[in-house]
CSV table of N, CA and C in Angstrom, one decimal:
chain,number,residue,atom,x,y,z
K,1,MET,N,62.4,20.9,-8.3
K,1,MET,CA,62.1,21.9,-6.8
K,1,MET,C,60.5,20.7,-6.3
K,2,ARG,N,61.2,20.7,-3.9
K,2,ARG,CA,60.4,20.1,-3.9
K,2,ARG,C,58.6,21.2,-3.1
K,3,ARG,N,57.6,20.4,-3.2
K,3,ARG,CA,57.0,21.2,-2.9
K,3,ARG,C,57.0,21.7,-1.2
K,4,ARG,N,56.1,22.5,-1.2
K,4,ARG,CA,56.4,23.3,-0.2
K,4,ARG,C,55.6,22.1,1.4
K,5,ARG,N,56.1,21.7,2.5
K,5,ARG,CA,55.7,21.0,3.7
K,5,ARG,C,54.4,21.2,4.4
K,6,ALA,N,54.5,20.1,4.2
K,6,ALA,CA,52.6,20.2,4.8
K,6,ALA,C,52.4,20.3,6.3
K,7,PRO,N,51.2,21.1,6.4
K,7,PRO,CA,51.1,21.5,7.7
K,7,PRO,C,50.8,20.7,9.1
K,8,VAL,N,51.3,19.9,10.0
K,8,VAL,CA,51.7,19.2,10.8
K,8,VAL,C,50.0,19.6,12.1
K,9,ARG,N,49.3,18.5,11.4
K,9,ARG,CA,47.7,19.3,12.4
K,9,ARG,C,47.8,18.8,13.8
K,10,GLU,N,47.5,19.3,14.6
K,10,GLU,CA,47.7,18.8,15.9
K,10,GLU,C,46.1,18.4,16.7
K,11,VAL,N,46.4,17.2,16.6
K,11,VAL,CA,44.9,16.0,17.7
K,11,VAL,C,44.8,16.7,18.4
K,12,MET,N,43.4,16.3,19.0
K,12,MET,CA,42.7,16.6,20.0
K,12,MET,C,42.9,15.5,21.1
K,13,PRO,N,43.5,15.8,22.4
K,13,PRO,CA,43.8,14.7,23.5
K,13,PRO,C,42.4,13.8,23.7
K,14,ASP,N,42.7,12.2,23.8
K,14,ASP,CA,41.6,11.6,24.3
K,14,ASP,C,40.7,12.0,25.5
K,15,PRO,N,39.5,11.5,25.0
K,15,PRO,CA,38.8,11.8,26.6
K,15,PRO,C,38.8,11.4,27.7
K,16,ILE,N,39.2,10.2,28.0
K,16,ILE,CA,39.5,9.3,29.2
K,16,ILE,C,41.3,9.3,29.7
K,17,TYR,N,41.9,9.7,28.8
K,17,TYR,CA,43.6,9.5,29.5
K,17,TYR,C,44.0,10.8,29.1
K,18,ASN,N,43.4,12.0,28.5
K,18,ASN,CA,43.3,13.1,28.7
K,18,ASN,C,45.3,13.5,27.5
K,19,SER,N,45.0,11.7,26.7
K,19,SER,CA,46.7,12.1,25.8
K,19,SER,C,46.5,12.0,24.5
K,20,LYS,N,47.4,13.1,23.9
K,20,LYS,CA,47.6,13.6,22.4
K,20,LYS,C,47.8,11.5,21.7
K,21,ILE,N,49.2,11.2,22.7
K,21,ILE,CA,49.6,10.1,22.0
K,21,ILE,C,48.9,8.6,22.4
K,22,VAL,N,47.5,8.5,23.1
K,22,VAL,CA,47.0,8.0,22.6
K,22,VAL,C,45.5,7.7,21.7
K,23,THR,N,45.5,9.3,21.3
K,23,THR,CA,44.3,9.9,20.4
K,23,THR,C,45.3,8.9,18.9
K,24,LYS,N,46.3,9.0,19.1
K,24,LYS,CA,47.1,8.9,18.0
K,24,LYS,C,46.7,7.7,17.9
K,25,LEU,N,47.2,7.0,18.4
K,25,LEU,CA,47.0,4.9,18.7
K,25,LEU,C,45.4,5.1,18.2
K,26,ILE,N,45.0,5.5,18.5
K,26,ILE,CA,43.5,5.4,17.7
K,26,ILE,C,43.2,6.0,16.9
K,27,ASN,N,43.7,6.6,15.8
K,27,ASN,CA,43.9,7.0,14.6
K,27,ASN,C,44.4,5.6,13.4
K,28,ARG,N,45.2,5.5,14.6
K,28,ARG,CA,46.3,4.5,13.5
K,28,ARG,C,45.6,2.7,13.5
K,29,VAL,N,44.7,2.9,14.9
K,29,VAL,CA,43.6,1.7,14.6
K,29,VAL,C,42.7,2.0,13.4
K,30,MET,N,41.6,3.2,13.4
K,30,MET,CA,40.7,2.7,13.1
K,30,MET,C,40.8,2.7,11.3
K,31,LEU,N,39.8,2.0,10.8
K,31,LEU,CA,40.0,1.5,9.6
K,31,LEU,C,38.4,1.5,9.1
K,32,ASP,N,38.7,2.8,8.3
K,32,ASP,CA,37.3,3.0,7.1
K,32,ASP,C,36.2,4.2,7.9
K,33,GLY,N,37.8,4.7,9.2
K,33,GLY,CA,36.7,5.7,9.4
K,33,GLY,C,35.7,6.1,10.6
K,34,LYS,N,36.2,4.4,11.6
K,34,LYS,CA,35.1,3.8,11.9
K,34,LYS,C,35.8,4.8,13.6
K,35,LYS,N,35.5,5.7,13.9
K,35,LYS,CA,36.5,6.1,14.9
K,35,LYS,C,36.1,5.1,16.1
K,36,SER,N,34.7,5.1,16.4
K,36,SER,CA,34.2,4.7,17.5
K,36,SER,C,34.6,3.9,18.2
K,37,ILE,N,34.9,2.9,17.1
K,37,ILE,CA,35.2,1.2,17.3
K,37,ILE,C,36.2,1.2,17.6
K,38,ALA,N,37.9,1.6,16.7
K,38,ALA,CA,38.7,2.3,17.0
K,38,ALA,C,38.9,2.4,19.1
K,39,GLU,N,38.3,3.2,19.2
K,39,GLU,CA,38.2,3.8,20.5
K,39,GLU,C,37.9,2.4,21.3
K,40,LYS,N,36.9,2.0,21.1
K,40,LYS,CA,36.3,0.4,22.1
K,40,LYS,C,37.4,-0.6,22.0
K,41,ILE,N,38.3,-0.3,20.8
K,41,ILE,CA,39.3,-1.5,20.4
K,41,ILE,C,40.2,-1.0,21.5
K,42,VAL,N,41.4,0.4,21.4
K,42,VAL,CA,41.8,0.6,22.3
K,42,VAL,C,42.1,0.6,23.9
K,43,TYR,N,40.5,1.2,24.1
K,43,TYR,CA,40.1,1.1,25.4
K,43,TYR,C,40.7,-0.4,26.2
K,44,SER,N,39.5,-1.0,26.1
K,44,SER,CA,40.2,-2.8,26.1
K,44,SER,C,40.8,-3.0,26.0
K,45,ALA,N,42.2,-2.7,25.0
K,45,ALA,CA,42.9,-3.5,25.4
K,45,ALA,C,43.9,-3.1,26.5
K,46,PHE,N,43.9,-1.3,26.4
K,46,PHE,CA,44.8,-1.0,27.9
K,46,PHE,C,44.6,-2.2,28.9
K,47,GLU,N,42.4,-2.6,29.2
K,47,GLU,CA,41.9,-3.0,30.2
K,47,GLU,C,42.4,-4.7,30.2
K,48,ILE,N,42.4,-5.5,28.7
K,48,ILE,CA,43.2,-6.2,28.7
K,48,ILE,C,44.0,-6.7,29.7
K,49,ALA,N,46.0,-5.6,29.0
K,49,ALA,CA,46.5,-5.4,29.3
K,49,ALA,C,46.6,-5.3,30.7
K,50,SER,N,46.1,-4.2,31.7
K,50,SER,CA,45.8,-4.6,32.8
K,50,SER,C,45.6,-5.3,33.9
K,51,LYS,N,44.6,-6.1,33.8
K,51,LYS,CA,44.0,-7.7,33.5
K,51,LYS,C,45.5,-8.3,34.0
K,52,LYS,N,46.6,-8.7,32.5
K,52,LYS,CA,46.9,-9.2,32.2
K,52,LYS,C,48.0,-9.2,33.7
K,53,THR,N,48.0,-8.6,33.6
K,53,THR,CA,49.7,-8.0,35.4
K,53,THR,C,48.8,-7.5,36.1
K,54,ASN,N,47.5,-8.4,36.5
K,54,ASN,CA,46.9,-9.3,37.9
K,54,ASN,C,46.8,-7.7,38.2
K,55,GLY,N,46.0,-6.5,37.6
K,55,GLY,CA,46.0,-5.1,37.9
K,55,GLY,C,47.2,-4.3,38.8
K,56,GLU,N,48.6,-5.2,39.0
K,56,GLU,CA,49.5,-4.3,39.8
K,56,GLU,C,50.0,-2.9,38.1
K,57,LYS,N,49.4,-2.5,37.0
K,57,LYS,CA,49.8,-1.5,36.2
K,57,LYS,C,49.0,-1.7,35.6
K,58,GLN,N,48.3,-0.3,35.3
K,58,GLN,CA,47.6,0.5,34.0
K,58,GLN,C,47.8,0.7,32.8
K,59,GLY,N,46.4,0.2,32.0
K,59,GLY,CA,46.7,0.0,31.3
K,59,GLY,C,47.6,1.3,29.9
K,60,ILE,N,47.4,2.9,30.5
K,60,ILE,CA,48.0,3.5,29.9
K,60,ILE,C,49.4,3.7,30.6
K,61,GLU,N,49.9,2.9,31.9
K,61,GLU,CA,50.7,3.0,31.8
K,61,GLU,C,51.9,1.7,31.6
K,62,ILE,N,51.2,0.9,30.3
K,62,ILE,CA,51.9,0.2,30.3
K,62,ILE,C,52.3,0.4,28.5
K,63,PHE,N,50.9,0.7,28.1
K,63,PHE,CA,50.9,1.7,26.5
K,63,PHE,C,52.8,2.9,26.9
K,64,ASN,N,52.8,3.5,27.7
K,64,ASN,CA,53.7,4.3,28.0
K,64,ASN,C,54.3,3.8,28.2
K,65,GLU,N,55.3,2.6,28.3
K,65,GLU,CA,56.2,2.2,29.1
K,65,GLU,C,56.4,1.3,27.6
K,66,ALA,N,55.6,1.1,26.5
K,66,ALA,CA,56.2,-0.3,25.7
K,66,ALA,C,56.5,0.5,23.9
K,67,ILE,N,55.6,2.5,24.0
K,67,ILE,CA,56.7,3.0,23.3
K,67,ILE,C,57.3,3.5,23.4
K,68,GLU,N,57.7,4.0,24.3
K,68,GLU,CA,59.2,4.4,24.8
K,68,GLU,C,60.1,2.9,24.6
K,69,LYS,N,59.9,2.0,24.9
K,69,LYS,CA,60.2,0.8,24.9
K,69,LYS,C,61.2,0.4,22.4
K,70,VAL,N,60.5,1.0,22.1
K,70,VAL,CA,59.8,0.8,20.6
K,70,VAL,C,60.1,2.1,20.0
K,71,LYS,N,60.5,2.8,20.5
K,71,LYS,CA,61.3,4.7,19.8
K,71,LYS,C,61.8,4.5,19.4
K,72,PRO,N,62.9,4.1,17.7
K,72,PRO,CA,64.0,4.6,17.4
K,72,PRO,C,64.9,5.8,17.2
K,73,VAL,N,65.9,5.1,18.2
K,73,VAL,CA,67.1,6.4,17.7
K,73,VAL,C,67.4,7.0,16.8
K,74,LEU,N,67.7,5.3,16.4
K,74,LEU,CA,68.6,5.5,14.8
K,74,LEU,C,67.8,4.8,13.5
K,75,GLU,N,68.7,5.0,12.2
K,75,GLU,CA,67.3,4.4,11.4
K,75,GLU,C,68.3,4.4,10.5
K,76,VAL,N,68.2,3.8,9.2
K,76,VAL,CA,69.1,4.3,7.5
K,76,VAL,C,68.2,4.7,6.9
K,77,LYS,N,68.8,5.6,6.1
K,77,LYS,CA,67.7,6.6,4.7
K,77,LYS,C,68.8,6.3,4.2
K,78,SER,N,68.5,6.0,2.8
K,78,SER,CA,69.2,6.0,1.1
K,78,SER,C,69.8,6.9,0.6
K,79,ARG,N,71.5,7.1,0.5
K,79,ARG,CA,71.5,8.4,-0.4
K,79,ARG,C,72.4,8.0,-1.5
K,80,ARG,N,71.7,8.9,-2.7
K,80,ARG,CA,72.1,8.6,-4.1
K,80,ARG,C,73.5,9.3,-4.2
K,81,VAL,N,75.0,8.9,-3.8
K,81,VAL,CA,76.2,9.2,-4.7
K,81,VAL,C,76.6,8.9,-5.8
K,82,GLY,N,76.6,9.6,-6.9
K,82,GLY,CA,76.5,9.2,-8.1
K,82,GLY,C,75.8,8.7,-8.9
K,83,GLY,N,76.2,7.6,-9.2
K,83,GLY,CA,75.1,6.3,-9.2
K,83,GLY,C,75.0,5.2,-9.0
K,84,ALA,N,75.8,5.3,-7.5
K,84,ALA,CA,75.4,4.4,-6.6
K,84,ALA,C,73.9,5.0,-5.0
K,85,THR,N,73.4,3.9,-4.8
K,85,THR,CA,72.3,3.9,-3.6
K,85,THR,C,73.5,3.7,-1.7
K,86,TYR,N,74.1,4.8,-1.2
K,86,TYR,CA,74.6,4.3,0.2
K,86,TYR,C,73.3,3.8,1.0
K,87,GLN,N,73.3,3.4,2.0
K,87,GLN,CA,73.1,3.2,3.7
K,87,GLN,C,72.9,4.3,4.4
K,88,VAL,N,72.6,5.0,4.8
K,88,VAL,CA,73.1,6.1,5.5
K,88,VAL,C,73.2,6.0,6.8
K,89,PRO,N,72.7,6.1,8.4
K,89,PRO,CA,72.8,6.0,9.7
K,89,PRO,C,71.9,6.9,9.9
K,90,VAL,N,70.5,7.8,10.7
K,90,VAL,CA,70.7,9.1,10.7
K,90,VAL,C,70.1,8.9,11.7
K,91,GLU,N,69.7,9.7,13.1
K,91,GLU,CA,68.8,9.8,14.0
K,91,GLU,C,67.7,10.6,13.3
K,92,VAL,N,66.9,9.8,14.7
K,92,VAL,CA,65.3,10.1,13.8
K,92,VAL,C,64.9,10.9,15.5
K,93,ARG,N,64.5,12.4,14.1
K,93,ARG,CA,63.0,13.1,15.4
K,93,ARG,C,62.8,12.3,16.2
K,94,SER,N,62.0,13.6,17.2
K,94,SER,CA,61.3,12.6,17.2
K,94,SER,C,59.6,12.7,17.2
K,95,ASP,N,59.0,13.7,16.6
K,95,ASP,CA,57.9,13.3,15.9
K,95,ASP,C,57.8,11.6,14.9
K,96,ARG,N,59.2,11.7,14.2
K,96,ARG,CA,59.0,10.7,13.4
K,96,ARG,C,58.6,9.0,14.4
K,97,GLN,N,59.8,9.5,15.1
K,97,GLN,CA,60.2,7.6,16.5
K,97,GLN,C,58.8,7.7,17.0
K,98,LEU,N,57.0,8.5,16.6
K,98,LEU,CA,56.4,7.8,17.7
K,98,LEU,C,55.9,7.4,16.6
K,99,SER,N,55.4,8.6,15.5
K,99,SER,CA,54.5,7.3,14.4
K,99,SER,C,55.6,6.2,14.2
K,100,LEU,N,56.8,5.9,14.1
K,100,LEU,CA,57.1,5.0,14.2
K,100,LEU,C,56.8,3.4,14.6
K,101,ALA,N,57.1,4.3,16.6
K,101,ALA,CA,56.5,3.1,16.9
K,101,ALA,C,54.8,3.2,17.1
K,102,LEU,N,53.9,4.0,16.9
K,102,LEU,CA,52.7,3.6,16.7
K,102,LEU,C,52.1,2.7,15.6
K,103,ARG,N,53.2,2.7,14.6
K,103,ARG,CA,52.9,2.0,13.1
K,103,ARG,C,53.2,0.7,13.6
K,104,TRP,N,54.6,1.3,13.8
K,104,TRP,CA,55.0,-0.9,14.2
K,104,TRP,C,54.3,-1.9,15.2
K,105,LEU,N,53.8,-1.3,16.1
K,105,LEU,CA,52.4,-1.4,17.1
K,105,LEU,C,52.0,-2.6,17.0
K,106,VAL,N,51.3,-1.3,16.2
K,106,VAL,CA,50.1,-1.6,15.4
K,106,VAL,C,50.0,-2.8,14.0
K,107,GLU,N,50.5,-2.5,13.0
K,107,GLU,CA,51.0,-3.4,12.3
K,107,GLU,C,51.5,-5.1,12.4
K,108,SER,N,52.2,-4.8,13.9
K,108,SER,CA,52.3,-6.3,14.1
K,108,SER,C,50.8,-7.1,15.3
K,109,SER,N,50.7,-5.8,15.6
K,109,SER,CA,48.9,-6.2,16.4
K,109,SER,C,48.6,-6.5,15.4
K,110,ARG,N,48.2,-6.5,13.9
K,110,ARG,CA,47.5,-6.9,13.4
K,110,ARG,C,47.7,-8.0,11.9
K,111,LYS,N,48.9,-8.8,12.5
K,111,LYS,CA,49.4,-10.0,12.3
K,111,LYS,C,49.1,-10.9,13.1
K,112,ARG,N,49.2,-10.2,14.5
K,112,ARG,CA,48.7,-11.7,15.1
K,112,ARG,C,47.2,-12.7,15.7
K,113,ASN,N,47.8,-13.6,16.4
K,113,ASN,CA,47.2,-14.6,15.9
K,113,ASN,C,45.6,-14.9,17.7
K,114,GLU,N,45.2,-13.8,18.0
K,114,GLU,CA,44.2,-13.9,19.1
K,114,GLU,C,42.7,-13.5,18.0
K,115,ARG,N,42.6,-13.7,18.5
K,115,ARG,CA,41.0,-13.8,18.8
K,115,ARG,C,40.3,-12.2,18.7
K,116,THR,N,40.7,-11.3,19.6
K,116,THR,CA,40.1,-9.8,18.7
K,116,THR,C,41.2,-9.2,19.0
K,117,MET,N,40.8,-8.5,18.2
K,117,MET,CA,42.6,-7.2,18.1
K,117,MET,C,42.6,-6.3,18.8
K,118,ALA,N,41.3,-6.1,20.0
K,118,ALA,CA,41.7,-5.2,21.4
K,118,ALA,C,43.4,-6.3,22.2
K,119,GLU,N,42.6,-8.0,21.7
K,119,GLU,CA,43.6,-9.1,23.0
K,119,GLU,C,45.3,-9.0,21.6
K,120,ARG,N,45.6,-8.9,20.9
K,120,ARG,CA,46.0,-8.6,19.8
K,120,ARG,C,46.9,-7.2,20.4
K,121,LEU,N,45.5,-5.9,20.7
K,121,LEU,CA,46.4,-5.1,20.6
K,121,LEU,C,47.1,-5.3,22.4
K,122,ALA,N,46.5,-5.6,23.9
K,122,ALA,CA,46.9,-5.8,24.4
K,122,ALA,C,48.2,-6.8,24.2
K,123,ASN,N,48.2,-7.2,24.2
K,123,ASN,CA,49.3,-8.2,23.8
K,123,ASN,C,51.1,-8.0,23.4
K,124,GLU,N,50.3,-7.9,22.5
K,124,GLU,CA,51.5,-6.6,21.2
K,124,GLU,C,52.3,-5.5,22.9
K,125,LEU,N,51.3,-4.8,23.4
K,125,LEU,CA,51.4,-4.1,23.8
K,125,LEU,C,52.4,-4.5,25.6
K,126,LEU,N,52.0,-5.5,26.0
K,126,LEU,CA,52.5,-6.1,27.5
K,126,LEU,C,54.5,-6.7,26.5
K,127,ASP,N,54.1,-7.9,25.5
K,127,ASP,CA,55.5,-8.1,24.9
K,127,ASP,C,55.8,-6.9,24.2
K,128,ALA,N,55.5,-5.6,24.6
K,128,ALA,CA,56.8,-4.3,23.9
K,128,ALA,C,57.2,-3.5,25.0
K,129,SER,N,56.6,-3.8,26.3
K,129,SER,CA,56.9,-3.2,27.4
K,129,SER,C,58.3,-4.5,28.3
K,130,ASN,N,57.9,-5.7,28.4
K,130,ASN,CA,58.5,-6.5,28.0
K,130,ASN,C,59.8,-7.3,27.7
K,131,GLU,N,59.8,-5.9,26.7
K,131,GLU,CA,61.1,-6.2,25.5
K,131,GLU,C,61.1,-7.2,24.6
K,132,LYS,N,60.4,-8.1,23.8
K,132,LYS,CA,59.8,-8.9,23.9
K,132,LYS,C,59.1,-9.1,22.5
K,133,GLY,N,58.5,-9.6,21.0
K,133,GLY,CA,57.5,-9.2,20.5
K,133,GLY,C,58.0,-8.9,18.7
K,134,ALA,N,56.9,-8.7,18.2
K,134,ALA,CA,57.2,-8.8,17.1
K,134,ALA,C,57.5,-6.6,16.7
K,135,THR,N,56.9,-6.0,17.7
K,135,THR,CA,57.6,-5.1,17.5
K,135,THR,C,59.0,-4.6,18.1
K,136,PHE,N,59.3,-5.0,19.1
K,136,PHE,CA,60.2,-4.9,19.4
K,136,PHE,C,61.6,-5.2,18.2
K,137,LYS,N,61.0,-6.5,18.0
K,137,LYS,CA,62.1,-7.1,17.4
K,137,LYS,C,62.3,-6.2,16.2
K,138,LYS,N,61.2,-5.9,15.4
K,138,LYS,CA,61.5,-5.0,14.3
K,138,LYS,C,62.9,-3.3,14.4
K,139,LYS,N,62.4,-2.7,15.7
K,139,LYS,CA,63.4,-1.8,16.3
K,139,LYS,C,64.6,-2.3,16.5
K,140,GLU,N,65.2,-3.9,16.6
K,140,GLU,CA,66.4,-4.8,17.3
K,140,GLU,C,66.9,-5.1,15.5
K,141,ASP,N,65.8,-4.9,14.3
K,141,ASP,CA,66.7,-5.4,13.4
K,141,ASP,C,67.2,-3.6,12.5
K,142,ILE,N,66.7,-2.8,12.9
K,142,ILE,CA,66.5,-1.5,12.2
K,142,ILE,C,68.9,-0.9,13.4
K,143,TYR,N,68.4,-1.2,14.5
K,143,TYR,CA,69.0,-1.6,14.5
K,143,TYR,C,70.6,-2.6,14.2
K,144,LYS,N,70.5,-3.1,14.1
K,144,LYS,CA,71.6,-4.1,14.2
K,144,LYS,C,72.3,-3.7,12.3
K,145,VAL,N,71.5,-3.6,11.9
K,145,VAL,CA,71.3,-2.9,10.1
K,145,VAL,C,72.1,-1.9,10.5
K,146,VAL,N,72.2,-0.6,11.2
K,146,VAL,CA,72.6,0.3,11.5
K,146,VAL,C,74.0,-0.1,11.9
K,147,GLU,N,74.5,-0.6,13.2
K,147,GLU,CA,75.2,-1.5,14.0
K,147,GLU,C,76.1,-1.9,12.7
K,148,LYS,N,75.7,-2.3,11.8
K,148,LYS,CA,76.9,-3.3,10.8
K,148,LYS,C,77.4,-2.8,9.2
K,149,LEU,N,76.6,-1.2,9.6
K,149,LEU,CA,76.7,-0.3,8.2
K,149,LEU,C,77.9,1.1,9.4
K,150,SER,N,78.0,1.5,10.6
K,150,SER,CA,79.0,1.6,11.4
K,150,SER,C,80.2,0.7,11.8
K,151,GLU,N,80.5,-0.1,11.2
K,151,GLU,CA,81.4,-0.7,11.0
K,151,GLU,C,82.4,-0.8,10.2
K,152,VAL,N,80.9,-0.8,8.9
K,152,VAL,CA,81.8,-0.7,7.6
K,152,VAL,C,82.2,0.6,7.8
K,153,LEU,N,81.6,1.7,7.8
K,153,LEU,CA,81.9,2.8,7.9
K,153,LEU,C,83.5,4.0,8.8
């Protein structure tokens, strides 16, 4: 018997952009409960990203574009049938799409080689919005696996 579902906690919109998605990004970037530092990182990453496009796009626009391009529509789940485990392609719920996209963005930002986390995040956002970089590659890899499985089925 499974336990009951965890309650969904609503996050407060962030003070500058009034966006819940930005708050979720800040919470993902945050380490050891240091939220003000995470906010500084995210906001300065938006500024850096905006400067790199010569002010043509706002940081929040780049962020929203990157999120939309990184959200996975399909993923594979393991299903046990008898003694065998099969990979089954399934559609991703919208809340999970967002959380996966944010998780991948922050993970690949942390693995980058730039000097500060703000620079890493800014460059990863720019790469994702231009459909390249580690985060976008992660989504593409998942799609390749899904494609292979749908050929087999």
